[in-house]
JSON list of C-alpha atoms in Angstrom, two decimals:
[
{"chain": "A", "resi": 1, "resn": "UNK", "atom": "CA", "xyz": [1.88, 6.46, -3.96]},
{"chain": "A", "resi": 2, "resn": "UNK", "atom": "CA", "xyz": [4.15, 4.17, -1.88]},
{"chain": "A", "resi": 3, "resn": "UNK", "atom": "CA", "xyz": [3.04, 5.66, 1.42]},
{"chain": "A", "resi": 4, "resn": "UNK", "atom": "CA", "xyz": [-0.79, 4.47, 0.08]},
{"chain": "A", "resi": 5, "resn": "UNK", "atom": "CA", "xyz": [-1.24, 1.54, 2.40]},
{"chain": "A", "resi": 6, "resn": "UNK", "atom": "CA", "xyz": [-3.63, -0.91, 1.38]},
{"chain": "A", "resi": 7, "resn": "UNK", "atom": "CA", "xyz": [-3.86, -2.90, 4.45]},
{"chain": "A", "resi": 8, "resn": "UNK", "atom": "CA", "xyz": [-4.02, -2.22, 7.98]},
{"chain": "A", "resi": 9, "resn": "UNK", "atom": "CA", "xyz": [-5.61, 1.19, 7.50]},
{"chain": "A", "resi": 10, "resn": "UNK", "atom": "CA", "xyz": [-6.94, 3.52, 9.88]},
{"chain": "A", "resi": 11, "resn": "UNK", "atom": "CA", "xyz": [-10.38, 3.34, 8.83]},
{"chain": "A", "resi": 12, "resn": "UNK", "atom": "CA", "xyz": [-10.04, -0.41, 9.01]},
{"chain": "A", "resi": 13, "resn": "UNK", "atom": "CA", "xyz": [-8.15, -0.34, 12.15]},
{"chain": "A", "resi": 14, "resn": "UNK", "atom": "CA", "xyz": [-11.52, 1.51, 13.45]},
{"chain": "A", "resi": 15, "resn": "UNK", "atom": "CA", "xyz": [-14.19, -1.22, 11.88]},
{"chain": "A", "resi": 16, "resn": "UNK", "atom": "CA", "xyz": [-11.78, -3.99, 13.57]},
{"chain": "A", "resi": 17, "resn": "UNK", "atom": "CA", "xyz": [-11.82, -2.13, 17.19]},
{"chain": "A", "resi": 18, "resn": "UNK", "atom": "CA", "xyz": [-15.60, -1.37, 16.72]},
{"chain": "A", "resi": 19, "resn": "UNK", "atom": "CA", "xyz": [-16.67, -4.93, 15.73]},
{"chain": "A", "resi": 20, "resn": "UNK", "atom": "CA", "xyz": [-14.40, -6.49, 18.70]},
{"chain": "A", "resi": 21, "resn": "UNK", "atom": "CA", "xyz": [-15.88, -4.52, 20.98]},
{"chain": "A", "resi": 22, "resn": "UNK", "atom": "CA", "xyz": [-19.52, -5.74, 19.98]},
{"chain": "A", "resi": 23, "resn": "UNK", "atom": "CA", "xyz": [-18.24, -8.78, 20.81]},
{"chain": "A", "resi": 24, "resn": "UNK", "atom": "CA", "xyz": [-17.67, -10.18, 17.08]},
{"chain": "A", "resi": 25, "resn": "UNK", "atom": "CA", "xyz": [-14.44, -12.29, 16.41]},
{"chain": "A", "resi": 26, "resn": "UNK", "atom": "CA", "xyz": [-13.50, -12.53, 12.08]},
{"chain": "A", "resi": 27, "resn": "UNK", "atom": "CA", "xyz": [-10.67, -12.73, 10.20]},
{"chain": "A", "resi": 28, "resn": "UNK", "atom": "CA", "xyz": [-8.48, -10.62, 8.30]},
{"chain": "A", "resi": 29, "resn": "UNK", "atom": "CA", "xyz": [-7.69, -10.47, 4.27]},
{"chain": "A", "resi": 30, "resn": "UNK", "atom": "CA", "xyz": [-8.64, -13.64, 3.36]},
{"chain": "A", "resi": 31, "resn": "UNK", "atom": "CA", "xyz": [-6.86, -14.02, 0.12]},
{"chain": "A", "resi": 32, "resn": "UNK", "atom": "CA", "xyz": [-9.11, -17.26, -0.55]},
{"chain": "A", "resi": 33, "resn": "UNK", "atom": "CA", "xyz": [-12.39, -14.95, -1.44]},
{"chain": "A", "resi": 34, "resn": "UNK", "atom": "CA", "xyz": [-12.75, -12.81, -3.92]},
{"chain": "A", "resi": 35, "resn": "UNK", "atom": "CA", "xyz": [-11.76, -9.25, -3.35]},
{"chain": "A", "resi": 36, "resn": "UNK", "atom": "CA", "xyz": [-9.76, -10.52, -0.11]},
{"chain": "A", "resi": 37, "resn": "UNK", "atom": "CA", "xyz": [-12.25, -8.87, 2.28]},
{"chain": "A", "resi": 38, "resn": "UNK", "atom": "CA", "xyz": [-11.14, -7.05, 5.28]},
{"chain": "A", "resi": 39, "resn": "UNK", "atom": "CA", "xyz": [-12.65, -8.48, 7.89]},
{"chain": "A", "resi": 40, "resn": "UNK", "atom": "CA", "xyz": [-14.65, -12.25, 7.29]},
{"chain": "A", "resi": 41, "resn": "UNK", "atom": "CA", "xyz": [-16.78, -13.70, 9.72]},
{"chain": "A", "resi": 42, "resn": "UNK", "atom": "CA", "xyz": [-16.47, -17.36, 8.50]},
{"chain": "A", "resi": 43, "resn": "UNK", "atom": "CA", "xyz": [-19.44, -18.96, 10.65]},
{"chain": "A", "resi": 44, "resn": "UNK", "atom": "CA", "xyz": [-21.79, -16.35, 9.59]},
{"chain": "A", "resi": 45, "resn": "UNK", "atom": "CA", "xyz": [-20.27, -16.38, 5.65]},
{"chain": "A", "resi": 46, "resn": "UNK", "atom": "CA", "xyz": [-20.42, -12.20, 6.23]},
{"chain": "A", "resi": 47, "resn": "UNK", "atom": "CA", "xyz": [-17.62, -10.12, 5.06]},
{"chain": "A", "resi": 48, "resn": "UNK", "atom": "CA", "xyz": [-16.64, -6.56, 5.10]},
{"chain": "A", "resi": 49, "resn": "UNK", "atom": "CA", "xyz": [-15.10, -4.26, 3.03]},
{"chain": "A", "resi": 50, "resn": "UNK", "atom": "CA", "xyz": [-13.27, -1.17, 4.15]},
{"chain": "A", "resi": 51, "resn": "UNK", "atom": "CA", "xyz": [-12.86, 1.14, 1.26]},
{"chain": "A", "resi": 52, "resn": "UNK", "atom": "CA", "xyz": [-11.22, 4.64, 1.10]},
{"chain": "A", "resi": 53, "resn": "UNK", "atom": "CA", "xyz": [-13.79, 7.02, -0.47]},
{"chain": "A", "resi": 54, "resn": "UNK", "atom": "CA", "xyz": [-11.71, 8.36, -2.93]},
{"chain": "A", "resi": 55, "resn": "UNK", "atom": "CA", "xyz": [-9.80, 5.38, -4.39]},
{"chain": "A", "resi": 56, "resn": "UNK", "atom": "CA", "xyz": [-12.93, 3.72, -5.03]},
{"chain": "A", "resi": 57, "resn": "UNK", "atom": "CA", "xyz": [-15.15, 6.82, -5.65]},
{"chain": "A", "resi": 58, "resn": "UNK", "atom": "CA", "xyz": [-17.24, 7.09, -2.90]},
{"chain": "A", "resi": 59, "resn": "UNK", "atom": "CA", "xyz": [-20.13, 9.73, -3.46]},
{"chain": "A", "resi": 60, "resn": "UNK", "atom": "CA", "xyz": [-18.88, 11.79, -0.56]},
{"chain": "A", "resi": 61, "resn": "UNK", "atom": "CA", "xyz": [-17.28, 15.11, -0.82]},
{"chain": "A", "resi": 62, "resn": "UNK", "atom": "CA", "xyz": [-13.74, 12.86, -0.13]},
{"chain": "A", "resi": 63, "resn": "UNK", "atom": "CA", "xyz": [-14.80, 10.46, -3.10]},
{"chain": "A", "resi": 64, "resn": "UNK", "atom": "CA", "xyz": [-15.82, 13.26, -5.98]},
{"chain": "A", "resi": 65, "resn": "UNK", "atom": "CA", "xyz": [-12.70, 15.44, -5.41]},
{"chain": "A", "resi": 66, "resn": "UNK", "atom": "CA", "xyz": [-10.84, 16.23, -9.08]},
{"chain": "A", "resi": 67, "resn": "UNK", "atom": "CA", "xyz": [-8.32, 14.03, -10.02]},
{"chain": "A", "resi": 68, "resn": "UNK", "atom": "CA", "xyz": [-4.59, 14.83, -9.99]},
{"chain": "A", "resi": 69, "resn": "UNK", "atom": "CA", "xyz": [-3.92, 17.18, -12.81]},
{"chain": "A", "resi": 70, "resn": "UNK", "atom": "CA", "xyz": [-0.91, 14.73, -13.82]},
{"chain": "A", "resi": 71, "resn": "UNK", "atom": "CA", "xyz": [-1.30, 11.86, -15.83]},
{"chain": "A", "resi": 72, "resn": "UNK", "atom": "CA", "xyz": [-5.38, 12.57, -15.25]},
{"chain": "A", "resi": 73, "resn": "UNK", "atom": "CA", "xyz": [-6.30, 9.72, -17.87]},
{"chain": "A", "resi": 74, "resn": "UNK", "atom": "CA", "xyz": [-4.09, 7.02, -16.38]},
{"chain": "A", "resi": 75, "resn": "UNK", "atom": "CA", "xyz": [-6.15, 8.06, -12.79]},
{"chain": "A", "resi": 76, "resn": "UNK", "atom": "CA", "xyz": [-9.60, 8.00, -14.73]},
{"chain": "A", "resi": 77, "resn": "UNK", "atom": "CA", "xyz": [-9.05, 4.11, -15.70]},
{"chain": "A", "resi": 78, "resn": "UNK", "atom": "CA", "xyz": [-7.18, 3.37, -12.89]},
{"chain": "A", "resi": 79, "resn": "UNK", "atom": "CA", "xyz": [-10.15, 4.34, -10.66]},
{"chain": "A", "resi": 80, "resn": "UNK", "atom": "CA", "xyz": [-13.06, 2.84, -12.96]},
{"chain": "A", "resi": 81, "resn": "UNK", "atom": "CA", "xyz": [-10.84, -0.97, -12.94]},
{"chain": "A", "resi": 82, "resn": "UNK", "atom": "CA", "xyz": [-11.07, -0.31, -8.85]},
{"chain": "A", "resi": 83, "resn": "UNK", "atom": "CA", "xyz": [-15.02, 0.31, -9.15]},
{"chain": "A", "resi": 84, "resn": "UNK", "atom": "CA", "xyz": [-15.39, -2.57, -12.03]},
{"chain": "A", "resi": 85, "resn": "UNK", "atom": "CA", "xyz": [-13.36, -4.98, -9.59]},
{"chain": "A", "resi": 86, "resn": "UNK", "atom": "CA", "xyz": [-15.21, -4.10, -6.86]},
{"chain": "A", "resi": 87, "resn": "UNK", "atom": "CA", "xyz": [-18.48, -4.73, -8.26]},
{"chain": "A", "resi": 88, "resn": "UNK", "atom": "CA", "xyz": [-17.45, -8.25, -9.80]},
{"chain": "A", "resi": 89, "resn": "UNK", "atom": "CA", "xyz": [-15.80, -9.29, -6.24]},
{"chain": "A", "resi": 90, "resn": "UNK", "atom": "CA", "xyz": [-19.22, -8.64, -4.46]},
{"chain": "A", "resi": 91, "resn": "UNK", "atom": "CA", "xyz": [-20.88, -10.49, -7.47]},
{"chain": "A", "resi": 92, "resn": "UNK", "atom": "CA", "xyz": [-18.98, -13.61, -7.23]},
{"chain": "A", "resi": 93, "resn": "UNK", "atom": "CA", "xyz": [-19.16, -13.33, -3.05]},
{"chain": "A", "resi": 94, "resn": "UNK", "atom": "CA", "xyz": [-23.02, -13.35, -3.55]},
{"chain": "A", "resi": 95, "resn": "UNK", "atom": "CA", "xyz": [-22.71, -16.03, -5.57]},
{"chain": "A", "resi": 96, "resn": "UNK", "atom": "CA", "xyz": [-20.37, -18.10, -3.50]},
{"chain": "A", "resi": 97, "resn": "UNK", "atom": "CA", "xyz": [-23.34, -17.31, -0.54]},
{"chain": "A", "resi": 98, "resn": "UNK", "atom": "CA", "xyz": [-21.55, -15.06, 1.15]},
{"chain": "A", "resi": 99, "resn": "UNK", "atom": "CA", "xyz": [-23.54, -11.60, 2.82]},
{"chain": "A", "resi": 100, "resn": "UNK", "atom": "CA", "xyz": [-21.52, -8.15, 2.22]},
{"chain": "A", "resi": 101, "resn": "UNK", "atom": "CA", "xyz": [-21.13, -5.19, 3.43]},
{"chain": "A", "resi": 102, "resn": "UNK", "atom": "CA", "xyz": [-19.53, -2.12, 2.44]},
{"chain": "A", "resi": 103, "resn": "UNK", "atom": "CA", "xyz": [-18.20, 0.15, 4.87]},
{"chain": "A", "resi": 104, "resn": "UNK", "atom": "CA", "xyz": [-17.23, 4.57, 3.86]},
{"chain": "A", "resi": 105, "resn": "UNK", "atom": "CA", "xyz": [-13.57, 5.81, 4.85]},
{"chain": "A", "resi": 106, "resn": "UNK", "atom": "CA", "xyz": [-15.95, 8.52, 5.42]},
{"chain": "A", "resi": 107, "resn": "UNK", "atom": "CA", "xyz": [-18.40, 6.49, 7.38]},
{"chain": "A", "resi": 108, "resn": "UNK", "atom": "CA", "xyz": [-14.99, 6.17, 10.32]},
{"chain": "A", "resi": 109, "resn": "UNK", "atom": "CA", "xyz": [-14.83, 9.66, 11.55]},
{"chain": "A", "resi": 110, "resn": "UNK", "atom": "CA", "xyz": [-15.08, 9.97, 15.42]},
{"chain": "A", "resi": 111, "resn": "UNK", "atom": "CA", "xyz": [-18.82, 11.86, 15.45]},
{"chain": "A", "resi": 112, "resn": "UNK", "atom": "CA", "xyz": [-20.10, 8.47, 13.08]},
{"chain": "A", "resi": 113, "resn": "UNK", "atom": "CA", "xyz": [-18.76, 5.62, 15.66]},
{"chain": "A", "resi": 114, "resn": "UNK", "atom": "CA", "xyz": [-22.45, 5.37, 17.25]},
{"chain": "A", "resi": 115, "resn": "UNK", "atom": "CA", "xyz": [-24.16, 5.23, 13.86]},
{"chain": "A", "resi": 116, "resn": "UNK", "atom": "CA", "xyz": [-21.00, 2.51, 12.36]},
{"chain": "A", "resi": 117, "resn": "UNK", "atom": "CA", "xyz": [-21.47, 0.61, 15.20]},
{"chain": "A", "resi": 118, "resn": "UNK", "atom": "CA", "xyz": [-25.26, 0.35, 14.84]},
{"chain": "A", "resi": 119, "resn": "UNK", "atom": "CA", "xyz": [-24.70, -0.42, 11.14]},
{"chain": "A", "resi": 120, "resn": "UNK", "atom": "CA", "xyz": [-22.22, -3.42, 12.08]},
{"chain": "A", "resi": 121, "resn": "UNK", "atom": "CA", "xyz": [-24.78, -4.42, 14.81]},
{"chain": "A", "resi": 122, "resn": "UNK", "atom": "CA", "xyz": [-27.71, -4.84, 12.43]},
{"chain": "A", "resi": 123, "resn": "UNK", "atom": "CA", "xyz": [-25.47, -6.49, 9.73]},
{"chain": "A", "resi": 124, "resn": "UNK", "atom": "CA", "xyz": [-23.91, -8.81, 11.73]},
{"chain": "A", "resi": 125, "resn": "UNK", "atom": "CA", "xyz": [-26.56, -9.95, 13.67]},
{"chain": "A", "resi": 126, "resn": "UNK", "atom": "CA", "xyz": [-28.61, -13.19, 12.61]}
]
């Protein structure tokens, strides 16, 4: 667990180069919003999340794998309070009129940078 990074990530690392290159400046982990996006945009009030598929249970083949056999109830509630905070962070964002997006660990892999960066594009855009 202590080599689990939580910022700085490689899939993030990839959204950052990818949206830079588009020619979009933001900001990182603003602790100020709810959820502490990864990347805000503050004069379009966009923000985007990076999340690993399986610690917040993407549907993915990554994001359904079993849990760990140890301690396999601790794991269970551990990952549901990462999918209830999730969904209350993009709540109160909405709510505080800001436009989200959520971006797939999954979604980073080299053969899906065309697609991401058409995704980013298209959100981004005004």
């Amino acid at each position: 667990m202590r080599r689990v990074r939580s910022s700085d990530t490689q899939p993030e690392r990839i959204v950052r180069s990818l949206a830079h290159r588009l020619g979009y400046r933001f900001r990182l982990g603003r602790r100020d919003l709810p959820g502490s996006p990864d990347l805000t945009f503050p004069g379009r009030r966009k923000v985007i999340f990076v999340h690993g598929c399986f610690w917040h249970q993407h549907s993915c083949a990554k994001g359904q794998r079993p849990l760990p056999k140890q301690n396999a109830d601790y794991w269970r509630k551990k990952l549901s309070r990462n999918q209830q905070r999730d969904r209350q962070a993009l709540k109160s964002l909405r709510k505080l009129g800001w436009r989200t997006l959520i971006v797939w660990e999954c979604e980073t892999k080299r053969g899906n940078w065309p697609r991401l960066a058409q995704k980013l594009r298209k959100f981004l855009a005004d």
